[in-house]
Short mmCIF file of C-alpha atoms in Angstrom, two decimals:
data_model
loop_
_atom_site.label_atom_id
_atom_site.label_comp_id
_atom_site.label_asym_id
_atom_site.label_seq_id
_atom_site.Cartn_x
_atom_site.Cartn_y
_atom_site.Cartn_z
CA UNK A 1 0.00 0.00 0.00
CA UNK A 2 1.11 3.96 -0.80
CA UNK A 3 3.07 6.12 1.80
CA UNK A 4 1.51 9.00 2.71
CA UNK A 5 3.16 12.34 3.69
CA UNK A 6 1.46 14.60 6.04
CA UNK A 7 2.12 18.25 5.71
CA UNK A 8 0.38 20.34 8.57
CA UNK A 9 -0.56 24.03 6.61
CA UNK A 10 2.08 26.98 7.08
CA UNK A 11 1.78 29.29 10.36
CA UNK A 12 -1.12 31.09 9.81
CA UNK A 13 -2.46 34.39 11.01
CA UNK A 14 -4.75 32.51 13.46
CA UNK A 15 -1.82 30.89 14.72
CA UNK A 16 0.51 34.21 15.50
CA UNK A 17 -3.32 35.60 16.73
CA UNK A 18 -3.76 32.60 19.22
CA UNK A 19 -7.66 32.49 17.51
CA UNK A 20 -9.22 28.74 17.00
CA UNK A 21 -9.47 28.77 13.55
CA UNK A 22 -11.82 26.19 12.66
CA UNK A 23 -13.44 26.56 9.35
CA UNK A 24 -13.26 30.41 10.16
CA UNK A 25 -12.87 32.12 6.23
CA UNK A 26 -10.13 33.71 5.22
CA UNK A 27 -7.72 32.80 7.50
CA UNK A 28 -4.35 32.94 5.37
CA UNK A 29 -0.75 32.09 5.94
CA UNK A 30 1.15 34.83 7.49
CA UNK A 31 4.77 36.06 6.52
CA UNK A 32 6.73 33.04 7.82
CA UNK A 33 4.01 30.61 6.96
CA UNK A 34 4.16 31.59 3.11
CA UNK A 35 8.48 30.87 3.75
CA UNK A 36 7.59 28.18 4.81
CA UNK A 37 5.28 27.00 2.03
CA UNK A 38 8.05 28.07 -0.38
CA UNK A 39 10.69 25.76 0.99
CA UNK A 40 7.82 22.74 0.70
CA UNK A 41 8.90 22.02 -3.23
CA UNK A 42 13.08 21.97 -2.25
CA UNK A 43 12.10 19.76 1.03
CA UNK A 44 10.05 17.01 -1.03
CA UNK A 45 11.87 17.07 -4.01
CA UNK A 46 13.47 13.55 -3.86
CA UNK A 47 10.13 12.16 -3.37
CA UNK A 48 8.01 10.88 -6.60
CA UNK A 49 4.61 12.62 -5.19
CA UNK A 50 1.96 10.71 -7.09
CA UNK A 51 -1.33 12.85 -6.05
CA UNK A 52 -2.13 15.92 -3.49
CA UNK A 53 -5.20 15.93 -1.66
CA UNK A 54 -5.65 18.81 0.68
CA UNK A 55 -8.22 20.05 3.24
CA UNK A 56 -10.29 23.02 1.41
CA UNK A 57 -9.37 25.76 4.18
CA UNK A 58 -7.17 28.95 2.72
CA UNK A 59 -4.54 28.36 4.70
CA UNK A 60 -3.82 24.49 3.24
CA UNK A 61 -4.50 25.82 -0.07
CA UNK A 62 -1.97 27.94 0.08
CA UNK A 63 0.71 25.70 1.50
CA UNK A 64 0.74 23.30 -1.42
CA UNK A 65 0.20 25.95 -4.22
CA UNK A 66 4.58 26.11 -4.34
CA UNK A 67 4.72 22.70 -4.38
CA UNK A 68 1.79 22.28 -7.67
CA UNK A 69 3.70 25.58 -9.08
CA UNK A 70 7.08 23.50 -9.05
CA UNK A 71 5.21 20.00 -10.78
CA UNK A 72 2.60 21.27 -13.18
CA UNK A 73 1.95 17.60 -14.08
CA UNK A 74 0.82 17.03 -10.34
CA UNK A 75 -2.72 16.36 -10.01
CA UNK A 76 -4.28 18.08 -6.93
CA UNK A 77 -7.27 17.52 -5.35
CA UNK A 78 -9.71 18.77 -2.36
CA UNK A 79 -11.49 16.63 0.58
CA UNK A 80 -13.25 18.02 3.20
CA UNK A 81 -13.02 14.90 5.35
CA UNK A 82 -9.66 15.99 6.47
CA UNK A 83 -10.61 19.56 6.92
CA UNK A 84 -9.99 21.50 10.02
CA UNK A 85 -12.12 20.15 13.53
CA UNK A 86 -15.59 22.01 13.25
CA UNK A 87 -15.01 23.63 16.87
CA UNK A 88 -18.92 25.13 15.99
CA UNK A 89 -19.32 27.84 18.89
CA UNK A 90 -15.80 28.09 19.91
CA UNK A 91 -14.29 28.75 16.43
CA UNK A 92 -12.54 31.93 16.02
CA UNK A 93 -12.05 32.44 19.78
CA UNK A 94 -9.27 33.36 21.66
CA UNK A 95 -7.29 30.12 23.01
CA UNK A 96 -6.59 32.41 25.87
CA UNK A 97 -10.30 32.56 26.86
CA UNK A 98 -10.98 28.90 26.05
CA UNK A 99 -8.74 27.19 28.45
CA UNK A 100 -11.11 28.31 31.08
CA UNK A 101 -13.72 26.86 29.90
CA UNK A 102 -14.92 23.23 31.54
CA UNK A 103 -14.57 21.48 27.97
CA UNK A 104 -11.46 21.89 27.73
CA UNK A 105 -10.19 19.82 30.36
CA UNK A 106 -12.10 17.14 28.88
CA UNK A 107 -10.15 17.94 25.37
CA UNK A 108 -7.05 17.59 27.07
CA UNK A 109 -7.31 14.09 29.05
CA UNK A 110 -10.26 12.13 27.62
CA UNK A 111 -10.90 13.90 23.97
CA UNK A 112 -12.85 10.74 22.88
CA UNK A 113 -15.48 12.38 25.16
CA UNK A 114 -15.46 15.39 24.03
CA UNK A 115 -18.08 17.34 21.59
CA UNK A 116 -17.72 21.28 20.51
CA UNK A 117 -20.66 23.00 21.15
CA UNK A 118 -22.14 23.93 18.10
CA UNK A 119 -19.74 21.84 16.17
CA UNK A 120 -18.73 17.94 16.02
CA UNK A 121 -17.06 15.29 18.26
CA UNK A 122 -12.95 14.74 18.18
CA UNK A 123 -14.30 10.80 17.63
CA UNK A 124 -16.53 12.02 14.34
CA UNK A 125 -13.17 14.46 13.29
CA UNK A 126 -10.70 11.46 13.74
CA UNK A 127 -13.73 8.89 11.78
CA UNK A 128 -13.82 11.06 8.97
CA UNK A 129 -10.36 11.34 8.42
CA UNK A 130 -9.14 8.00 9.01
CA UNK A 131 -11.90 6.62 6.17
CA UNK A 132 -10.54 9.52 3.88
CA UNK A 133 -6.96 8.23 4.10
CA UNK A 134 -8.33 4.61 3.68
CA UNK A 135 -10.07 5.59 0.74
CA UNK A 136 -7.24 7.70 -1.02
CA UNK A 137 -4.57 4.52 -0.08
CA UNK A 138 -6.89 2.19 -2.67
CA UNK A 139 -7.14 5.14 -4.96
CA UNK A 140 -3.64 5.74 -5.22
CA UNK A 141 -2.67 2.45 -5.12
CA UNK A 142 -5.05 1.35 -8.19
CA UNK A 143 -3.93 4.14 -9.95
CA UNK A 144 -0.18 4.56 -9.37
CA UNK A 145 0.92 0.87 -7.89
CA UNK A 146 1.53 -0.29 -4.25
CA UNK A 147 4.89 1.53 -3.90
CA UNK A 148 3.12 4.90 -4.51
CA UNK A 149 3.91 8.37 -2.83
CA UNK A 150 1.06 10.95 -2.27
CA UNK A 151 0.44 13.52 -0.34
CA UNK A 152 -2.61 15.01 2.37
CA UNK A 153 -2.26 18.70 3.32
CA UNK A 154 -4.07 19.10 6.56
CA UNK A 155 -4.37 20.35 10.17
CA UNK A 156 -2.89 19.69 13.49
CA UNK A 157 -5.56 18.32 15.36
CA UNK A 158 -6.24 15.44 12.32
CA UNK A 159 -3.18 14.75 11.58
CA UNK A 160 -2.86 13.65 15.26
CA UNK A 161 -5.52 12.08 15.21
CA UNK A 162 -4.04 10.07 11.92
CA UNK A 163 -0.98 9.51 13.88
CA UNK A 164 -3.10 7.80 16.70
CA UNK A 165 -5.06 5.99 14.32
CA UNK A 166 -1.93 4.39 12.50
CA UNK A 167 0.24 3.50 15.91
CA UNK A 168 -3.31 1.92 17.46
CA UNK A 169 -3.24 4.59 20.15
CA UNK A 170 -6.41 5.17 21.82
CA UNK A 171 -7.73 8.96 20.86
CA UNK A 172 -7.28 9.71 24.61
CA UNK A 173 -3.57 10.01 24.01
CA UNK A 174 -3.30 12.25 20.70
CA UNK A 175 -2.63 14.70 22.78
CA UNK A 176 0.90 13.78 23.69
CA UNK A 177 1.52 14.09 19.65
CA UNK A 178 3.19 17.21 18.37
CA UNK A 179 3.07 18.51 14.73
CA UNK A 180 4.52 22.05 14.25
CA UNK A 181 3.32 24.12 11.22
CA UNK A 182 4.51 23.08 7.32
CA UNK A 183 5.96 19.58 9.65
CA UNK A 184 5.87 16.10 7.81
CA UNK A 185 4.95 13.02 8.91
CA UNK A 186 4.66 10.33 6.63
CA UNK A 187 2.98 7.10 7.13
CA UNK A 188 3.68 4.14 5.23
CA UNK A 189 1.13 1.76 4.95
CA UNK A 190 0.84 -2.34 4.58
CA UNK A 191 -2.21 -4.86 4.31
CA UNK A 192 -0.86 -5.75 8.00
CA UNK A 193 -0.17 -2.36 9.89
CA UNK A 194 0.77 0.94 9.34
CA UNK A 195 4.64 2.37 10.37
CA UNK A 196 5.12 5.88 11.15
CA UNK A 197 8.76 6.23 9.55
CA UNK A 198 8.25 10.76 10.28
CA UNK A 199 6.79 12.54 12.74
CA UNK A 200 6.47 16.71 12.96
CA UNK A 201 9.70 16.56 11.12
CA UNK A 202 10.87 20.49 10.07
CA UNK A 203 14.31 20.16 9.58
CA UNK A 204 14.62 23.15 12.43
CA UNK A 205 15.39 22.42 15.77
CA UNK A 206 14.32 26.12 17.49
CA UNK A 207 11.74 24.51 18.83
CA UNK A 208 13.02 22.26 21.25
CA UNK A 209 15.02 25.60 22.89
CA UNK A 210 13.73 26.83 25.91
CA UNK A 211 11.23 29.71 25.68
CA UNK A 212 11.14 32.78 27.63
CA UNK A 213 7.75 31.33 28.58
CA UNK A 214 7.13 27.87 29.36
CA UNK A 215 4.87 25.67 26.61
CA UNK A 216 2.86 24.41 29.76
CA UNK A 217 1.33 20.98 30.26
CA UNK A 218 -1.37 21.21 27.56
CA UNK A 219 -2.16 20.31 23.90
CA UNK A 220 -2.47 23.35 22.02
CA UNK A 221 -5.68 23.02 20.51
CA UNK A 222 -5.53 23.19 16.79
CA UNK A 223 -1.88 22.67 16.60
CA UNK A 224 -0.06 25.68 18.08
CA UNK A 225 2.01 27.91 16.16
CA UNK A 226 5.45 26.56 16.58
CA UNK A 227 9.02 27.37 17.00
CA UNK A 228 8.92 31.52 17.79
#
């Protein structure tokens, strides 16, 4: 079956904002998240990248539009089943304001329970995406062969939860996965099991420095913003 790479979008402005995007419009890539879009083609280019399927959002969009500018030939294509979480009632919030609500202690140590008000469960988010990427691994493999390469451009939250899904890690414990912005993971797939051979690789190790101020002891919902 096909390896799949993982690219988590560029930093985007709700990143550098510290807003819950969700499916929020127009929330772009800012400065360093269009760099780091633009060093996407040089990054990949030993890799024979069969197909692109990305999440619909702006900010995915225009994270792989480098990458389709470098291989005209590559075919591209959209999937909402590994869009962004629909946070419903908390989307576009301030992180800031939602650690304080009750949720989100249940977000952080037993997200299988929890459901956004408004807005769907992190067990429907991590269904949906998991039967995409079962889908697009027959796809690719009945079109380009078993030893295929293709790539999903997504968010932080689902590609955790992809992560969990592929190591057979209850979705209680996505939250002790990390993927920084424009980070690969790749996944390479078998009739038996998946292996994760990359995880929230950036080829940049400023974020494992220490900060002026301290990460703390929870997830950043939505995938954080990365190195500073």
């Amino acid at each position: 079956m096909p390896t799949l790479i993982l690219v988590r979008h560029g930093r985007s402005t709700a990143n550098t904002s510290g807003l819950l995007a969700g499916w929020t419009p127009g929330v772009a890539l800012d400065e360093r998240g269009t760099a780091q879009a633009a060093a996407l083609p040089g990054r990949l280019a030993g890799l024979p990248i069969s197909e692109v399927v990305a999440s619909p959002l702006q900010r995915c969009q225009e994270t792989i539009r480098p990458l389709l500018d470098a291989r005209p030939g590559l075919t591209a294509h959209s999937d909402e089943r590994i869009g962004e979480a629909h946070y419903g009632d908390w989307s576009g919030r301030k992180l800031a304001e939602l650690k304080d609500e009750p949720l989100m202690d249940v977000v952080q140590a037993h997200p299988s329970a929890a459901a956004f008000p408004g807005g769907e469960s992190m067990r429907a988010m991590q269904a949906r995406a998991a039967e995409a990427v079962r889908e697009w691994n027959a796809r690719v493999e009945r079109d380009h062969g078993a030893d295929a390469v293709y790539l999903m451009c997504s968010h932080g939250d689902i590609i955790k939860s992809l992560v969990a899904d592929a190591l057979g890690l209850h979705l209680d414990l996505f939250q002790r996965i990390s993927v920084e912005p424009c980070s690969i993971t790749a996944i390479r797939y078998t009739r038996l099991r998946p292996f994760l051979v990359r995880l929230g690789d950036t080829g940049d190790f400023a974020s494992l420095a220490p900060r002026e101020e301290p990460a703390g002891e929870d997830a950043p919902v939505g995938g954080g913003a990365g190195a500073p």
